[in-house]
Amino acid sequence: MTPTYRIDRWTTSSRISVWACALILLALCLVPLSGDDNLMSRGVVLFVYILLAATWNALAGFAGLMSVGQQAFFGLGAYFAIRLSDGGIPVFVALGLSSVVVAALSWPMSFVMLRLKDGEFAIGMWVLASTCHLLVNLDPLIQGETGTSLIAFNSYDPELRRQILFLFALGSAAVVLGLLFWLLRSRYGAALQAIRDDDEAAGSLGVEVLKSKRLIFVFSAFGAAIAGALWLGANISFQPKSYFGVQWTAYMIFMVLVGGIGTFEGAVLGAIIFFVIETFFAAFGVWYLIGLGGAAIVFSLGFPQGVWGAVVQKWDLHLLPIGRRLTLTREPNSTQTDD
């Protein structure tokens, strides 16, 4: 008898995980009721890190596009929030709309950047970020490296502003992660992983290589722009050097490599690990940066596939699976009978 298999997209653990995520989301919606300003402020920081890690992982971990210039979109997200707000658009609308503007701008950028491959793409993205930085400095509103502030925020009561910003950040993270999960489970997700492994082979099998790359490029720009706008909302001030600095991409790489590149859960876990390290050790200044580098080395040696990658390898645990699993439904009949 020929064995038969069933293709499963969900497991018991993954169904439980989805319900757990929904409950966590509902619980986080109640945080503003606590009135804890520090908790809300730190929550926004965590959501920014999750957005950065998840979208960089989408670009590098699932599409194989190693970028060291995502700070371009992070900085542009903050810049256009200021520009739109200065133009009279309500400040929280401007924060959300800025990411749409950046995503629209990233579309024509992709026609140039996606012609580059491997190291050329990585360096090209860094050059793009530097160019964006210089162009933003030329805007009289920004006043060069002196920068400016999101003045419209002054019209809000500080406590109300923090509550709205926390909910806005929570909603943004939930929407981006939800869209990314849906995208990776679609045919585009399978196409991206095929492109990551071998784009020429993927193209020969009918995969629309450039179209798929362009989609994830624009999506990653969108997510990074939201993160930049949220960071501006949390800090109010805008100095171009601090927003277009390469340290942001370094943070993204650290979070994804520690959590597990190419895994949906790994990026979120890496962001949480980085957030915890920063929370407890950032006050140590230079020693914090040295310790961060040391932690990256330790994680790389101890968990070369990332923390979540090690979990998957040891226990085959997929809380939010993006692929398909073959389940044996009928064992082959090993005995034969003679007529």
mmCIF file of C-alpha atoms in Angstrom:
data_model
loop_
_atom_site.group_PDB
_atom_site.id
_atom_site.type_symbol
_atom_site.label_atom_id
_atom_site.label_comp_id
_atom_site.label_asym_id
_atom_site.label_seq_id
_atom_site.Cartn_x
_atom_site.Cartn_y
_atom_site.Cartn_z
ATOM 1 C CA MET A 1 0.000 0.000 0.000
ATOM 2 C CA THR A 2 1.337 3.407 -0.951
ATOM 3 C CA PRO A 3 1.795 5.802 1.976
ATOM 4 C CA THR A 4 -0.383 8.905 1.925
ATOM 5 C CA TYR A 5 0.398 12.322 3.309
ATOM 6 C CA ARG A 6 -1.498 15.426 4.334
ATOM 7 C CA ILE A 7 -0.189 18.958 3.920
ATOM 8 C CA ASP A 8 -0.596 20.884 7.163
ATOM 9 C CA ARG A 9 -0.160 24.622 7.591
ATOM 10 C CA TRP A 10 -1.139 24.725 11.249
ATOM 11 C CA THR A 11 -0.243 22.636 14.257
ATOM 12 C CA THR A 12 -1.784 22.493 17.713
ATOM 13 C CA SER A 13 1.044 24.614 19.118
ATOM 14 C CA SER A 14 0.661 27.207 16.352
ATOM 15 C CA ARG A 15 -3.085 27.513 16.944
ATOM 16 C CA ILE A 16 -2.444 28.018 20.646
ATOM 17 C CA SER A 17 0.228 30.599 19.774
ATOM 18 C CA VAL A 18 -2.185 32.627 17.650
ATOM 19 C CA TRP A 19 -4.715 32.769 20.476
ATOM 20 C CA ALA A 20 -1.931 33.651 22.932
ATOM 21 C CA CYS A 21 -0.802 36.506 20.650
ATOM 22 C CA ALA A 22 -4.382 37.786 20.491
ATOM 23 C CA LEU A 23 -4.650 37.730 24.298
ATOM 24 C CA ILE A 24 -1.286 39.492 24.675
ATOM 25 C CA LEU A 25 -2.429 42.143 22.211
ATOM 26 C CA LEU A 26 -5.625 42.723 24.184
ATOM 27 C CA ALA A 27 -3.672 42.901 27.442
ATOM 28 C CA LEU A 28 -1.261 45.455 25.969
ATOM 29 C CA CYS A 29 -4.209 47.608 24.916
ATOM 30 C CA LEU A 30 -4.960 48.026 28.612
ATOM 31 C CA VAL A 31 -1.478 49.324 29.511
ATOM 32 C CA PRO A 32 -2.451 53.027 29.077
ATOM 33 C CA LEU A 33 -5.024 52.546 31.848
ATOM 34 C CA SER A 34 -2.157 51.930 34.291
ATOM 35 C CA GLY A 35 -0.976 55.529 33.926
ATOM 36 C CA ASP A 36 2.650 54.345 34.089
ATOM 37 C CA ASP A 37 4.491 56.801 31.824
ATOM 38 C CA ASN A 38 7.774 54.894 31.910
ATOM 39 C CA LEU A 39 6.071 51.630 30.969
ATOM 40 C CA MET A 40 4.377 53.254 27.982
ATOM 41 C CA SER A 41 7.570 54.988 26.860
ATOM 42 C CA ARG A 42 9.588 51.779 27.060
ATOM 43 C CA GLY A 43 6.781 49.944 25.292
ATOM 44 C CA VAL A 44 7.083 52.260 22.303
ATOM 45 C CA VAL A 45 10.835 51.584 22.179
ATOM 46 C CA LEU A 46 10.202 47.824 22.167
ATOM 47 C CA PHE A 47 7.683 48.101 19.336
ATOM 48 C CA VAL A 48 10.164 50.155 17.302
ATOM 49 C CA TYR A 49 12.805 47.440 17.751
ATOM 50 C CA ILE A 50 10.335 44.730 16.758
ATOM 51 C CA LEU A 51 9.388 46.648 13.613
ATOM 52 C CA LEU A 52 13.032 47.139 12.642
ATOM 53 C CA ALA A 53 14.016 43.528 13.304
ATOM 54 C CA ALA A 54 11.003 41.996 11.569
ATOM 55 C CA THR A 55 11.287 44.087 8.410
ATOM 56 C CA TRP A 56 15.068 43.698 8.084
ATOM 57 C CA ASN A 57 14.635 39.950 8.576
ATOM 58 C CA ALA A 58 12.002 39.955 5.828
ATOM 59 C CA LEU A 59 14.467 41.615 3.482
ATOM 60 C CA ALA A 60 17.629 39.707 4.400
ATOM 61 C CA GLY A 61 16.407 36.504 6.003
ATOM 62 C CA PHE A 62 13.645 35.629 3.542
ATOM 63 C CA ALA A 63 14.716 37.405 0.330
ATOM 64 C CA GLY A 64 18.489 37.268 0.735
ATOM 65 C CA LEU A 65 18.893 41.044 0.328
ATOM 66 C CA MET A 66 21.529 42.021 2.884
ATOM 67 C CA SER A 67 21.087 45.756 3.409
ATOM 68 C CA VAL A 68 23.206 48.064 5.548
ATOM 69 C CA GLY A 69 21.165 51.100 4.592
ATOM 70 C CA GLN A 70 17.727 50.625 6.137
ATOM 71 C CA GLN A 71 18.407 53.716 8.212
ATOM 72 C CA ALA A 72 17.522 55.625 5.042
ATOM 73 C CA PHE A 73 13.863 54.713 5.444
ATOM 74 C CA PHE A 74 13.986 55.054 9.224
ATOM 75 C CA GLY A 75 15.224 58.637 8.884
ATOM 76 C CA LEU A 76 12.861 59.488 6.028
ATOM 77 C CA GLY A 77 9.906 58.246 8.059
ATOM 78 C CA ALA A 78 10.741 60.768 10.783
ATOM 79 C CA TYR A 79 11.534 63.531 8.290
ATOM 80 C CA PHE A 80 8.269 63.263 6.365
ATOM 81 C CA ALA A 81 6.310 63.145 9.631
ATOM 82 C CA ILE A 82 7.763 66.570 10.448
ATOM 83 C CA ARG A 83 7.184 67.845 6.912
ATOM 84 C CA LEU A 84 3.554 66.682 6.809
ATOM 85 C CA SER A 85 2.854 68.024 10.286
ATOM 86 C CA ASP A 86 4.382 71.364 9.343
ATOM 87 C CA GLY A 87 2.050 71.383 6.327
ATOM 88 C CA GLY A 88 -0.991 71.344 8.603
ATOM 89 C CA ILE A 89 -1.791 67.622 8.747
ATOM 90 C CA PRO A 90 -2.774 66.431 12.266
ATOM 91 C CA VAL A 91 0.338 65.122 13.961
ATOM 92 C CA PHE A 92 -0.714 61.496 14.498
ATOM 93 C CA VAL A 93 -2.074 61.316 10.962
ATOM 94 C CA ALA A 94 1.283 62.666 9.789
ATOM 95 C CA LEU A 95 3.106 59.919 11.712
ATOM 96 C CA GLY A 96 1.115 57.254 9.913
ATOM 97 C CA LEU A 97 1.049 58.925 6.506
ATOM 98 C CA SER A 98 4.813 59.451 6.450
ATOM 99 C CA SER A 99 5.389 55.700 6.121
ATOM 100 C CA VAL A 100 3.088 55.596 3.089
ATOM 101 C CA VAL A 101 5.076 58.434 1.488
ATOM 102 C CA VAL A 102 8.358 56.610 2.142
ATOM 103 C CA ALA A 103 6.968 53.365 0.738
ATOM 104 C CA ALA A 104 5.894 55.233 -2.399
ATOM 105 C CA LEU A 105 9.385 56.733 -2.738
ATOM 106 C CA SER A 106 11.045 53.348 -2.210
ATOM 107 C CA TRP A 107 9.243 51.964 -5.279
ATOM 108 C CA PRO A 108 11.277 53.968 -7.853
ATOM 109 C CA MET A 109 14.385 53.494 -5.689
ATOM 110 C CA SER A 110 13.975 49.725 -6.041
ATOM 111 C CA PHE A 111 14.391 49.909 -9.815
ATOM 112 C CA VAL A 112 17.958 51.081 -9.261
ATOM 113 C CA MET A 113 18.914 49.254 -6.062
ATOM 114 C CA LEU A 114 17.647 45.824 -7.111
ATOM 115 C CA ARG A 115 19.973 45.866 -10.102
ATOM 116 C CA LEU A 116 22.754 45.421 -7.559
ATOM 117 C CA LYS A 117 23.539 42.047 -6.036
ATOM 118 C CA ASP A 118 25.119 40.719 -2.858
ATOM 119 C CA GLY A 119 27.831 43.078 -1.567
ATOM 120 C CA GLU A 120 27.034 45.679 -4.190
ATOM 121 C CA PHE A 121 23.455 45.883 -2.905
ATOM 122 C CA ALA A 122 24.608 46.196 0.706
ATOM 123 C CA ILE A 123 27.032 49.042 -0.080
ATOM 124 C CA GLY A 124 24.559 50.638 -2.477
ATOM 125 C CA MET A 125 21.978 50.835 0.297
ATOM 126 C CA TRP A 126 24.516 52.482 2.584
ATOM 127 C CA VAL A 127 25.248 55.061 -0.138
ATOM 128 C CA LEU A 128 21.499 55.613 -0.567
ATOM 129 C CA ALA A 129 21.131 56.265 3.166
ATOM 130 C CA SER A 130 24.003 58.771 3.103
ATOM 131 C CA THR A 131 22.471 60.530 0.101
ATOM 132 C CA CYS A 132 19.077 60.787 1.812
ATOM 133 C CA HIS A 133 20.806 62.172 4.893
ATOM 134 C CA LEU A 134 22.505 64.924 2.861
ATOM 135 C CA LEU A 135 19.318 65.814 1.007
ATOM 136 C CA VAL A 136 17.341 66.141 4.242
ATOM 137 C CA ASN A 137 20.043 68.460 5.599
ATOM 138 C CA LEU A 138 19.393 70.807 2.677
ATOM 139 C CA ASP A 139 15.790 71.419 3.766
ATOM 140 C CA PRO A 140 15.616 74.844 5.488
ATOM 141 C CA LEU A 141 12.998 73.478 7.898
ATOM 142 C CA ILE A 142 15.522 70.980 9.283
ATOM 143 C CA GLN A 143 18.347 73.548 9.648
ATOM 144 C CA GLY A 144 21.089 71.107 8.752
ATOM 145 C CA GLU A 145 22.453 68.975 11.585
ATOM 146 C CA THR A 146 20.906 71.392 14.084
ATOM 147 C CA GLY A 147 17.585 69.702 13.451
ATOM 148 C CA THR A 148 14.126 70.626 14.593
ATOM 149 C CA SER A 149 11.262 69.290 16.692
ATOM 150 C CA LEU A 150 7.785 67.906 16.177
ATOM 151 C CA ILE A 151 6.263 71.137 17.465
ATOM 152 C CA ALA A 152 2.656 70.010 16.925
ATOM 153 C CA PHE A 153 3.049 67.557 19.820
ATOM 154 C CA ASN A 154 3.107 70.497 22.236
ATOM 155 C CA SER A 155 -0.640 70.951 21.756
ATOM 156 C CA TYR A 156 -1.294 67.588 23.470
ATOM 157 C CA ASP A 157 -1.319 66.914 27.165
ATOM 158 C CA PRO A 158 1.882 64.903 27.838
ATOM 159 C CA GLU A 159 0.045 61.995 29.463
ATOM 160 C CA LEU A 160 -2.568 61.795 26.688
ATOM 161 C CA ARG A 161 0.190 62.018 24.086
ATOM 162 C CA ARG A 162 2.028 59.051 25.593
ATOM 163 C CA GLN A 163 -1.160 56.995 25.740
ATOM 164 C CA ILE A 164 -2.053 57.664 22.101
ATOM 165 C CA LEU A 165 1.523 57.053 20.961
ATOM 166 C CA PHE A 166 1.685 53.740 22.821
ATOM 167 C CA LEU A 167 -1.535 52.520 21.214
ATOM 168 C CA PHE A 168 -0.377 53.808 17.832
ATOM 169 C CA ALA A 169 2.922 51.942 18.187
ATOM 170 C CA LEU A 170 1.159 48.780 19.353
ATOM 171 C CA GLY A 171 -1.275 48.929 16.436
ATOM 172 C CA SER A 172 1.534 49.597 13.950
ATOM 173 C CA ALA A 173 3.576 46.632 15.173
ATOM 174 C CA ALA A 174 0.530 44.359 15.114
ATOM 175 C CA VAL A 175 -0.461 45.420 11.583
ATOM 176 C CA VAL A 176 3.067 45.111 10.156
ATOM 177 C CA LEU A 177 3.658 41.717 11.779
ATOM 178 C CA GLY A 178 0.232 40.512 10.652
ATOM 179 C CA LEU A 179 0.826 41.640 7.069
ATOM 180 C CA LEU A 180 4.293 40.095 7.072
ATOM 181 C CA PHE A 181 2.969 36.787 8.396
ATOM 182 C CA TRP A 182 0.272 36.739 5.731
ATOM 183 C CA LEU A 183 2.770 37.664 3.021
ATOM 184 C CA LEU A 184 5.275 34.982 4.006
ATOM 185 C CA ARG A 185 2.555 32.324 4.054
ATOM 186 C CA SER A 186 1.377 33.342 0.579
ATOM 187 C CA ARG A 187 2.909 32.295 -2.724
ATOM 188 C CA TYR A 188 5.140 35.355 -2.501
ATOM 189 C CA GLY A 189 6.700 33.966 0.664
ATOM 190 C CA ALA A 190 7.597 30.727 -1.088
ATOM 191 C CA ALA A 191 8.907 32.749 -4.052
ATOM 192 C CA LEU A 192 11.096 34.898 -1.791
ATOM 193 C CA GLN A 193 12.684 31.876 -0.121
ATOM 194 C CA ALA A 194 13.361 30.331 -3.520
ATOM 195 C CA ILE A 195 14.989 33.589 -4.634
ATOM 196 C CA ARG A 196 17.075 33.686 -1.456
ATOM 197 C CA ASP A 197 18.427 30.198 -2.131
ATOM 198 C CA ASP A 198 19.084 30.726 -5.866
ATOM 199 C CA ASP A 199 17.432 33.544 -7.778
ATOM 200 C CA GLU A 200 18.485 32.230 -11.196
ATOM 201 C CA ALA A 201 17.030 28.800 -10.493
ATOM 202 C CA ALA A 202 13.870 30.424 -9.119
ATOM 203 C CA GLY A 203 13.516 32.489 -12.261
ATOM 204 C CA SER A 204 13.913 29.423 -14.452
ATOM 205 C CA LEU A 205 10.981 27.840 -12.603
ATOM 206 C CA GLY A 206 8.702 30.774 -13.371
ATOM 207 C CA VAL A 207 9.182 32.866 -10.228
ATOM 208 C CA GLU A 208 8.891 36.608 -10.898
ATOM 209 C CA VAL A 209 12.186 37.473 -9.265
ATOM 210 C CA LEU A 210 12.239 41.256 -9.604
ATOM 211 C CA LYS A 211 8.553 41.655 -8.785
ATOM 212 C CA SER A 212 8.924 39.593 -5.599
ATOM 213 C CA LYS A 213 12.084 41.436 -4.543
ATOM 214 C CA ARG A 214 10.449 44.791 -5.201
ATOM 215 C CA LEU A 215 7.458 43.867 -3.075
ATOM 216 C CA ILE A 216 9.553 42.955 -0.033
ATOM 217 C CA PHE A 217 11.849 45.959 -0.593
ATOM 218 C CA VAL A 218 8.901 48.362 -0.449
ATOM 219 C CA PHE A 219 7.361 46.530 2.510
ATOM 220 C CA SER A 220 10.633 46.705 4.467
ATOM 221 C CA ALA A 221 10.902 50.416 3.704
ATOM 222 C CA PHE A 222 7.338 50.895 4.927
ATOM 223 C CA GLY A 223 8.054 49.126 8.228
ATOM 224 C CA ALA A 224 11.316 50.993 8.839
ATOM 225 C CA ALA A 225 9.571 54.304 8.099
ATOM 226 C CA ILE A 226 6.863 53.587 10.666
ATOM 227 C CA ALA A 227 9.600 52.813 13.193
ATOM 228 C CA GLY A 228 11.315 56.124 12.410
ATOM 229 C CA ALA A 229 8.076 58.065 12.809
ATOM 230 C CA LEU A 230 7.384 56.352 16.126
ATOM 231 C CA TRP A 231 10.902 57.114 17.352
ATOM 232 C CA LEU A 232 10.302 60.749 16.482
ATOM 233 C CA GLY A 233 7.017 60.659 18.374
ATOM 234 C CA ALA A 234 8.769 59.285 21.440
ATOM 235 C CA ASN A 235 11.687 61.744 21.335
ATOM 236 C CA ILE A 236 10.042 64.746 19.602
ATOM 237 C CA SER A 237 13.387 66.188 18.462
ATOM 238 C CA PHE A 238 14.892 65.397 15.062
ATOM 239 C CA GLN A 239 18.619 65.612 14.347
ATOM 240 C CA PRO A 240 19.392 63.990 10.974
ATOM 241 C CA LYS A 241 22.671 62.423 12.096
ATOM 242 C CA SER A 242 20.982 60.444 14.860
ATOM 243 C CA TYR A 243 18.227 59.135 12.570
ATOM 244 C CA PHE A 244 20.327 58.350 9.491
ATOM 245 C CA GLY A 245 23.190 56.797 11.481
ATOM 246 C CA VAL A 246 24.367 53.333 10.476
ATOM 247 C CA GLN A 247 23.952 52.176 14.086
ATOM 248 C CA TRP A 248 20.279 51.516 13.346
ATOM 249 C CA THR A 249 21.127 48.858 10.790
ATOM 250 C CA ALA A 250 23.729 47.465 13.189
ATOM 251 C CA TYR A 251 20.954 47.070 15.764
ATOM 252 C CA MET A 252 18.747 45.349 13.187
ATOM 253 C CA ILE A 253 21.491 42.896 12.267
ATOM 254 C CA PHE A 254 22.232 42.178 15.926
ATOM 255 C CA MET A 255 18.578 41.485 16.747
ATOM 256 C CA VAL A 256 18.000 39.222 13.758
ATOM 257 C CA LEU A 257 21.225 37.237 14.083
ATOM 258 C CA VAL A 258 20.702 36.715 17.817
ATOM 259 C CA GLY A 259 17.056 35.733 17.422
ATOM 260 C CA GLY A 260 17.430 33.632 14.288
ATOM 261 C CA ILE A 261 17.652 34.922 10.733
ATOM 262 C CA GLY A 262 15.061 33.540 8.345
ATOM 263 C CA THR A 263 12.558 32.702 11.094
ATOM 264 C CA PHE A 264 9.454 34.740 11.824
ATOM 265 C CA GLU A 265 9.625 34.218 15.581
ATOM 266 C CA GLY A 266 13.396 34.785 15.735
ATOM 267 C CA ALA A 267 13.242 38.450 14.758
ATOM 268 C CA VAL A 268 10.706 39.219 17.495
ATOM 269 C CA LEU A 269 12.716 37.244 20.057
ATOM 270 C CA GLY A 270 15.929 39.027 19.036
ATOM 271 C CA ALA A 271 14.234 42.407 19.448
ATOM 272 C CA ILE A 272 13.100 41.450 22.952
ATOM 273 C CA ILE A 273 16.611 40.244 23.878
ATOM 274 C CA PHE A 274 18.153 43.480 22.594
ATOM 275 C CA PHE A 275 15.533 45.536 24.437
ATOM 276 C CA VAL A 276 16.284 43.742 27.723
ATOM 277 C CA ILE A 277 20.040 44.198 27.293
ATOM 278 C CA GLU A 278 19.583 47.901 26.544
ATOM 279 C CA THR A 279 17.175 48.425 29.448
ATOM 280 C CA PHE A 280 19.577 47.065 32.046
ATOM 281 C CA PHE A 281 22.980 48.024 30.637
ATOM 282 C CA ALA A 282 22.587 51.170 28.480
ATOM 283 C CA ALA A 283 23.477 53.360 31.466
ATOM 284 C CA PHE A 284 27.036 51.959 31.406
ATOM 285 C CA GLY A 285 27.864 54.025 28.308
ATOM 286 C CA VAL A 286 30.906 52.769 26.402
ATOM 287 C CA TRP A 287 30.956 49.540 28.401
ATOM 288 C CA TYR A 288 27.414 48.868 27.195
ATOM 289 C CA LEU A 289 28.579 49.034 23.570
ATOM 290 C CA ILE A 290 31.550 46.799 24.343
ATOM 291 C CA GLY A 291 29.247 44.345 26.102
ATOM 292 C CA LEU A 292 26.846 44.434 23.155
ATOM 293 C CA GLY A 293 29.644 43.432 20.818
ATOM 294 C CA GLY A 294 30.714 40.706 23.232
ATOM 295 C CA ALA A 295 27.143 39.430 23.446
ATOM 296 C CA ALA A 296 26.968 39.264 19.646
ATOM 297 C CA ILE A 297 30.118 37.112 19.590
ATOM 298 C CA VAL A 298 28.832 34.825 22.347
ATOM 299 C CA PHE A 299 25.481 34.332 20.623
ATOM 300 C CA SER A 300 27.191 33.734 17.267
ATOM 301 C CA LEU A 301 29.447 31.045 18.736
ATOM 302 C CA GLY A 302 26.852 29.450 20.996
ATOM 303 C CA PHE A 303 23.847 29.756 18.696
ATOM 304 C CA PRO A 304 25.060 30.081 15.079
ATOM 305 C CA GLN A 305 21.461 29.738 13.876
ATOM 306 C CA GLY A 306 20.170 32.178 16.480
ATOM 307 C CA VAL A 307 18.336 31.392 19.688
ATOM 308 C CA TRP A 308 15.087 30.506 17.959
ATOM 309 C CA GLY A 309 16.947 28.559 15.302
ATOM 310 C CA ALA A 310 18.448 26.427 18.082
ATOM 311 C CA VAL A 311 14.983 25.867 19.558
ATOM 312 C CA VAL A 312 13.624 24.738 16.194
ATOM 313 C CA GLN A 313 16.585 22.465 15.591
ATOM 314 C CA LYS A 314 16.300 20.777 18.980
ATOM 315 C CA TRP A 315 12.542 20.562 19.499
ATOM 316 C CA ASP A 316 11.118 21.223 16.008
ATOM 317 C CA LEU A 317 8.885 23.882 17.538
ATOM 318 C CA HIS A 318 7.113 26.268 15.160
ATOM 319 C CA LEU A 319 4.820 28.682 16.978
ATOM 320 C CA LEU A 320 3.952 30.714 13.887
ATOM 321 C CA PRO A 321 4.839 28.522 10.906
ATOM 322 C CA ILE A 322 5.115 30.094 7.485
ATOM 323 C CA GLY A 323 5.799 26.911 5.555
ATOM 324 C CA ARG A 324 4.036 23.614 4.984
ATOM 325 C CA ARG A 325 4.457 20.306 6.767
ATOM 326 C CA LEU A 326 3.888 16.829 5.376
ATOM 327 C CA THR A 327 2.022 14.603 7.827
ATOM 328 C CA LEU A 328 1.893 10.860 7.232
ATOM 329 C CA THR A 329 -1.748 9.759 7.327
ATOM 330 C CA ARG A 330 -1.369 6.149 6.242
ATOM 331 C CA GLU A 331 1.590 3.845 6.793
ATOM 332 C CA PRO A 332 2.790 1.764 3.831
ATOM 333 C CA ASN A 333 1.814 -1.893 3.979
ATOM 334 C CA SER A 334 5.069 -3.804 4.381
ATOM 335 C CA THR A 335 3.485 -7.265 4.061
ATOM 336 C CA GLN A 336 2.583 -8.945 0.810
ATOM 337 C CA THR A 337 0.064 -11.700 0.254
ATOM 338 C CA ASP A 338 0.259 -14.352 -2.433
ATOM 339 C CA ASP A 339 -2.726 -15.200 -4.584
#
